[in-house]
Short mmCIF file of C-alpha atoms in Angstrom, two decimals:
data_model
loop_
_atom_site.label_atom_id
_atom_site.label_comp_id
_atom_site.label_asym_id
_atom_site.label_seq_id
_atom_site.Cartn_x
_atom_site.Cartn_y
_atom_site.Cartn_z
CA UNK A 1 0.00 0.00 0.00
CA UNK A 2 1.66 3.31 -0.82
CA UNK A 3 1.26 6.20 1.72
CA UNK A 4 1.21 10.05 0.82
CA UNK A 5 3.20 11.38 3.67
CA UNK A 6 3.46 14.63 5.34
CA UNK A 7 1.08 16.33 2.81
CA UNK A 8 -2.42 16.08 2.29
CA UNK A 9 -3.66 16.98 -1.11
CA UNK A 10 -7.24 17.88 -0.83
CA UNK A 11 -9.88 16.52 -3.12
CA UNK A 12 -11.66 19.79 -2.75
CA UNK A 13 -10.95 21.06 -6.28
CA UNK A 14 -12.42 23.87 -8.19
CA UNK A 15 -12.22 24.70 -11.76
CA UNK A 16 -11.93 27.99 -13.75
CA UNK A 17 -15.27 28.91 -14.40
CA UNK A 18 -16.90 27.15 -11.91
CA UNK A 19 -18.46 28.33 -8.64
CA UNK A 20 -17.24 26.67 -5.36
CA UNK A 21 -19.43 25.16 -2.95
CA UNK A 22 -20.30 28.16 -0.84
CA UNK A 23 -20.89 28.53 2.55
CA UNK A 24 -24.31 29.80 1.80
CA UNK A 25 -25.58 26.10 0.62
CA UNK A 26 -24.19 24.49 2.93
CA UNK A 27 -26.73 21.50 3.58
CA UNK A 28 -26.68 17.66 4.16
CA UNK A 29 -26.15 16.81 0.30
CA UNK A 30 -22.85 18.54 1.04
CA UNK A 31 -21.82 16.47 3.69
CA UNK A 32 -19.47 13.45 4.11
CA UNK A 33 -19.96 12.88 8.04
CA UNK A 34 -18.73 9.42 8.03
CA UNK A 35 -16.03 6.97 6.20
CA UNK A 36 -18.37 6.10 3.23
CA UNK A 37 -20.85 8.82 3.85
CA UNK A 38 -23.29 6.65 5.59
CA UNK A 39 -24.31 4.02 7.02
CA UNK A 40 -25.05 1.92 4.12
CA UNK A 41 -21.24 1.96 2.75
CA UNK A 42 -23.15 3.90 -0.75
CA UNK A 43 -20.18 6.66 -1.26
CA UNK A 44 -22.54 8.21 -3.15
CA UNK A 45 -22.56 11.84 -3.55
CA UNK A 46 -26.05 13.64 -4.72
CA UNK A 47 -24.32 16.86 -5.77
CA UNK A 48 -24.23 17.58 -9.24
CA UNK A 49 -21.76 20.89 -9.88
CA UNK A 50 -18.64 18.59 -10.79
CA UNK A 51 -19.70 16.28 -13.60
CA UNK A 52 -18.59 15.16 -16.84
CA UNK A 53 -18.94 18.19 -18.72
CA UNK A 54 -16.43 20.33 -16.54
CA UNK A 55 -13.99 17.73 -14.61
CA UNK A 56 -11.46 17.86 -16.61
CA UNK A 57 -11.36 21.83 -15.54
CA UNK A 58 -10.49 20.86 -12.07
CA UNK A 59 -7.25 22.31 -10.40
CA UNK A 60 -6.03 22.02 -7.37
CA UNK A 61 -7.49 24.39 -4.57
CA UNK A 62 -5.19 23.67 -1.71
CA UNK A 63 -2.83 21.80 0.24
CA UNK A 64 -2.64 20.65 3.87
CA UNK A 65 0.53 19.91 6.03
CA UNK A 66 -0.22 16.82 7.96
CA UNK A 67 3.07 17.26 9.44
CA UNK A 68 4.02 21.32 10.50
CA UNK A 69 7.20 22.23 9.48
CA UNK A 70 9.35 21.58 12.04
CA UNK A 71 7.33 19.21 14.33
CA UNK A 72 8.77 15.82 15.51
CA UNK A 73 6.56 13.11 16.21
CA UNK A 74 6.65 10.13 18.39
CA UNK A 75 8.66 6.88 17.14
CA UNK A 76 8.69 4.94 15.09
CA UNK A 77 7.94 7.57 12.48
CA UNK A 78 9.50 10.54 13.66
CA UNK A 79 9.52 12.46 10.56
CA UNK A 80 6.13 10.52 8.57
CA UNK A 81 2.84 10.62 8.43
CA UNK A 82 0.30 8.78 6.48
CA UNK A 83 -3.17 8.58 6.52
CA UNK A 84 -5.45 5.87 5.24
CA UNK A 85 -8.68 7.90 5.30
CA UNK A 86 -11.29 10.19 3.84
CA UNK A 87 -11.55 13.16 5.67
CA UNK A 88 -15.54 13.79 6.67
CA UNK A 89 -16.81 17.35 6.29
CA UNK A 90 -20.04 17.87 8.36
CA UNK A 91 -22.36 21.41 8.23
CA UNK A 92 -18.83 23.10 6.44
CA UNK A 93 -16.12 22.12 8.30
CA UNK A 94 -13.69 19.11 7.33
CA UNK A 95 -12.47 16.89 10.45
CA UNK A 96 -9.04 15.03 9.95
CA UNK A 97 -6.31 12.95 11.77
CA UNK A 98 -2.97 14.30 11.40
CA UNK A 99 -0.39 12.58 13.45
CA UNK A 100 -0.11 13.71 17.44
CA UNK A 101 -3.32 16.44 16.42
CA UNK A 102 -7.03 16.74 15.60
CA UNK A 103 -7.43 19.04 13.15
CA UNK A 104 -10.89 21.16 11.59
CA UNK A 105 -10.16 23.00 8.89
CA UNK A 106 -12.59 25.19 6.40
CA UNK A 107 -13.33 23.28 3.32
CA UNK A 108 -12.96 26.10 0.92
CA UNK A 109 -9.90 27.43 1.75
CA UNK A 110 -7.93 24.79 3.90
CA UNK A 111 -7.49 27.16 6.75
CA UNK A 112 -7.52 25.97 10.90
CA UNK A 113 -10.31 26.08 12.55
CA UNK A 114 -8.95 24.51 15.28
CA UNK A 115 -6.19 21.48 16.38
CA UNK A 116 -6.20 19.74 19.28
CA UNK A 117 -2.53 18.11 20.16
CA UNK A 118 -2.24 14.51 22.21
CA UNK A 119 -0.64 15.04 25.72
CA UNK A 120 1.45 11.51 24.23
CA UNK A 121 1.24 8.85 21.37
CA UNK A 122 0.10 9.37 18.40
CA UNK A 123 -3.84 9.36 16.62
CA UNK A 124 -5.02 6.32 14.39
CA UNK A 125 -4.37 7.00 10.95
CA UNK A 126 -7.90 5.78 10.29
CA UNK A 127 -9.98 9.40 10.62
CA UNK A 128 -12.99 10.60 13.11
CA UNK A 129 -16.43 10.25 13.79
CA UNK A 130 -18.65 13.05 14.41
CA UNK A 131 -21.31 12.32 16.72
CA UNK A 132 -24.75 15.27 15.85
CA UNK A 133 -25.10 15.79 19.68
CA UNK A 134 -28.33 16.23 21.91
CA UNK A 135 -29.87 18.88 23.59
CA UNK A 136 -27.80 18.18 26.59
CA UNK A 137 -24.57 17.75 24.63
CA UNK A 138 -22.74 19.83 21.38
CA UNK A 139 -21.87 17.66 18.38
CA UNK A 140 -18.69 15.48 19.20
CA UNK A 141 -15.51 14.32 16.97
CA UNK A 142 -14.34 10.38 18.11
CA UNK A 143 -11.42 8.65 17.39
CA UNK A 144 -9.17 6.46 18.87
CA UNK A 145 -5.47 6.34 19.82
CA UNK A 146 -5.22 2.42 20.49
CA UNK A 147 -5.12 2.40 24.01
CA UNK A 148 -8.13 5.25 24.25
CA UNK A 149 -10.93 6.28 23.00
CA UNK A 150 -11.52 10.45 22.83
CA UNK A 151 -14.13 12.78 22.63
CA UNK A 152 -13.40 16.41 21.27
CA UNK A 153 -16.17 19.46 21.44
CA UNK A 154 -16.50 19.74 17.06
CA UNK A 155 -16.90 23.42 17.46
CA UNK A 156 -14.02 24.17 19.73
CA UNK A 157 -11.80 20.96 19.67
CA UNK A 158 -11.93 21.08 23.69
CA UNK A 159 -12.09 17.70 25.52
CA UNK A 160 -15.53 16.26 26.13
CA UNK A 161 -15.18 16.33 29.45
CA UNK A 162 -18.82 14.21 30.53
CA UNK A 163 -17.24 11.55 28.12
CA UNK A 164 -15.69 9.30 30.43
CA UNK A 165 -13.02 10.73 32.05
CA UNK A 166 -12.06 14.10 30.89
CA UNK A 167 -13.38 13.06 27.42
CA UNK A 168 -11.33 9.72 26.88
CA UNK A 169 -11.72 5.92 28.00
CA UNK A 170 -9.90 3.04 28.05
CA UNK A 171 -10.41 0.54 25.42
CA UNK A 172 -9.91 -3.06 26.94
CA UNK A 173 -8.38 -4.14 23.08
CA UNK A 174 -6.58 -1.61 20.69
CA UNK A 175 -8.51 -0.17 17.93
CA UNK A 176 -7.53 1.92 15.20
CA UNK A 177 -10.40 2.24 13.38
CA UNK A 178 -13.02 4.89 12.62
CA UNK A 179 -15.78 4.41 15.25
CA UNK A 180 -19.00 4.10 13.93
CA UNK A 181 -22.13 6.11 14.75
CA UNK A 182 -25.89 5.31 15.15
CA UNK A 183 -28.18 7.59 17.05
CA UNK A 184 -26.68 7.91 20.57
CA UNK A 185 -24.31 4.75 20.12
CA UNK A 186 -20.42 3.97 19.26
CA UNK A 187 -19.40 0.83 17.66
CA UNK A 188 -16.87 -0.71 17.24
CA UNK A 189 -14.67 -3.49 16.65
CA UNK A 190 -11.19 -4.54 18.04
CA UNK A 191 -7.86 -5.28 16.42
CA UNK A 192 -7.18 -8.30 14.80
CA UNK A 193 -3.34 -9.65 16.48
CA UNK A 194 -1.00 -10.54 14.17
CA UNK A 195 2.07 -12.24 14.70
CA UNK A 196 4.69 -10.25 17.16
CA UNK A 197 1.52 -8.26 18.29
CA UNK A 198 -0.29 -8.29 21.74
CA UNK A 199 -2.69 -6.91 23.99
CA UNK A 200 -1.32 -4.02 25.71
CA UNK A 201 -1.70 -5.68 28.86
CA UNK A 202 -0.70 -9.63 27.72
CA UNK A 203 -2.03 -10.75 31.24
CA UNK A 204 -5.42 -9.76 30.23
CA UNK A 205 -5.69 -10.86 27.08
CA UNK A 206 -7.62 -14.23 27.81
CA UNK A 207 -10.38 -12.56 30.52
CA UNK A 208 -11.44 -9.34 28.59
CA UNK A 209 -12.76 -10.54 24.93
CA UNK A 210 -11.24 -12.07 21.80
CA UNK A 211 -9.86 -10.25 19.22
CA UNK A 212 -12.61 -9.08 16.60
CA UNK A 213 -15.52 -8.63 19.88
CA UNK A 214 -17.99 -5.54 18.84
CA UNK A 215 -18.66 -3.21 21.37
CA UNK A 216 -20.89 -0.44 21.79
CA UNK A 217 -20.46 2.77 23.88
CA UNK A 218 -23.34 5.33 24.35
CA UNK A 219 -22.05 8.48 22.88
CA UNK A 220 -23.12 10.83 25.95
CA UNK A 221 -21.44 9.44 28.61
CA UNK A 222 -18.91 6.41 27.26
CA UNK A 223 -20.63 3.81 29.04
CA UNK A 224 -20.13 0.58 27.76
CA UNK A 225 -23.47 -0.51 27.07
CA UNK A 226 -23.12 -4.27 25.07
CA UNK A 227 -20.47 -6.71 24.17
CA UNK A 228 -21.26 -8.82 21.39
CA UNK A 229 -18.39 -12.07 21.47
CA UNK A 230 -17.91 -13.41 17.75
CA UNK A 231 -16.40 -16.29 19.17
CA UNK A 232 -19.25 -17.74 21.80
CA UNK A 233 -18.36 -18.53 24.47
CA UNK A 234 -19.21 -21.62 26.52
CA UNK A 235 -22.96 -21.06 27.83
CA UNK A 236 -23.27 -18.82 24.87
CA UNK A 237 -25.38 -19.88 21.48
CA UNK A 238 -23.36 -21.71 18.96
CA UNK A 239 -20.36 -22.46 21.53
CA UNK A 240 -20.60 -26.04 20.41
CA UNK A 241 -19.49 -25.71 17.14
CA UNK A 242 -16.20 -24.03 18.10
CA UNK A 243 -13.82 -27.09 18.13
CA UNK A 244 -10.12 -26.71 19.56
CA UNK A 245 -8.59 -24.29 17.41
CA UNK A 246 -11.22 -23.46 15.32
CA UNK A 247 -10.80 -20.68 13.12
#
């Protein structure tokens, strides 16, 4: 898989001639709140002011440094980074991973909003979530560092602090994925572990869940609301047919 490192080339292009998405029609067509753009995996887009009559008009609008000049990150890429992601743009503003930061820029130009730097380690490379909120609670941005879990305020990039604790919690298995978002709940999966690769706490590894267990979290408080085990367990329905060493 090749990586585009350091830079991130936006695929917010505009074309000589053409009129940008403004802030003015901003709407849901515009969005892209999620990896996919929903739920249903479509990646379909319904807006219609870049087709084949004018695409081959588009130029580039504007870059992104993932990496600010100057910044060193945590090993074992002190000097890379590389994302594997979409950003997700919800009611104009874009939402991205970029290293040791959460960053929200403004579509149209590429300028900060606002970043929000890790106290230590290093984002997934795998994007957000953006969670719509409640009348109790502001729209939230999720995403996960391995370890953690976080919750970020999507209009000021401030901790979440009635998430959890101080707007993170602890993920019993590593994750590195894109949570994803239903109403008021988080899924999500765990990590599969490949050879030379652990749980971050070995001694646990038997007593808290199988790799590839789907959790889900309520998106208010970070409660962990259900575990669903893909391998059953013994009690549990279909345990019978999982032979030693089944796979």
């Amino acid at each position: 898989m090749k990586h585009v490192a350091n830079t991130l080339f936006i695929g917010v292009l505009v074309s000589t001639g053409l009129l940008a998405q403004t802030t003015t029609t901003r709407n849901a067509a515009a969005d892209w709140p999620m990896y996919n753009r929903d739920l249903a995996g479509t990646r379909y887009s319904p807006l219609t002011q870049i087709n084949p009559t004018n695409v081959a008009r588009l130029t580039q609008a504007w870059s992104y440094r993932l990496r600010p000049e100057g910044k060193v990150l945590a090993a074992p890429s002190p000097n890379e980074i590389f994302q594997e992601v979409t950003p997700i743009v919800v009611n104009g503003v874009m939402y991205l991973l970029s290293g040791d930061r959460v960053v929200a820029l403004e579509p149209e130009t590429g300028k900060e909003i606002w970043t929000y730097e890790l106290k230590e380690g290093l984002a997934s490379f795998r994007g957000v979530s953006y969670w719509r909120g409640d009348r109790s609670n502001p729209p939230r941005i999720f995403f996960t560092t391995a370890r953690k879990m976080m919750a970020l305020n999507a209009v000021t990039g401030e901790p979440s602090t009635g998430f959890g604790t101080n707007g993170e919690i602890e993920l019993k298995i590593p994750y590195i994925g894109a949570p994803a978002i239903y109403k008021n709940l988080i899924l999500m999966g765990s990590n599969f572990f490949g050879p030379g690769q652990r749980h971050i706490n070995p001694a646990l590894e038997t007593s808290v869940g199988e790799s590839g267990d789907t959790h889900a979290y309520d998106a208010r408080s970070g409660k962990l609301l259900w575990e669903f085990h893909t391998i059953p367990r013994e009690g549990e329905a279909g345990n019978e047919t999982w032979g030693f060493d089944s796979w």
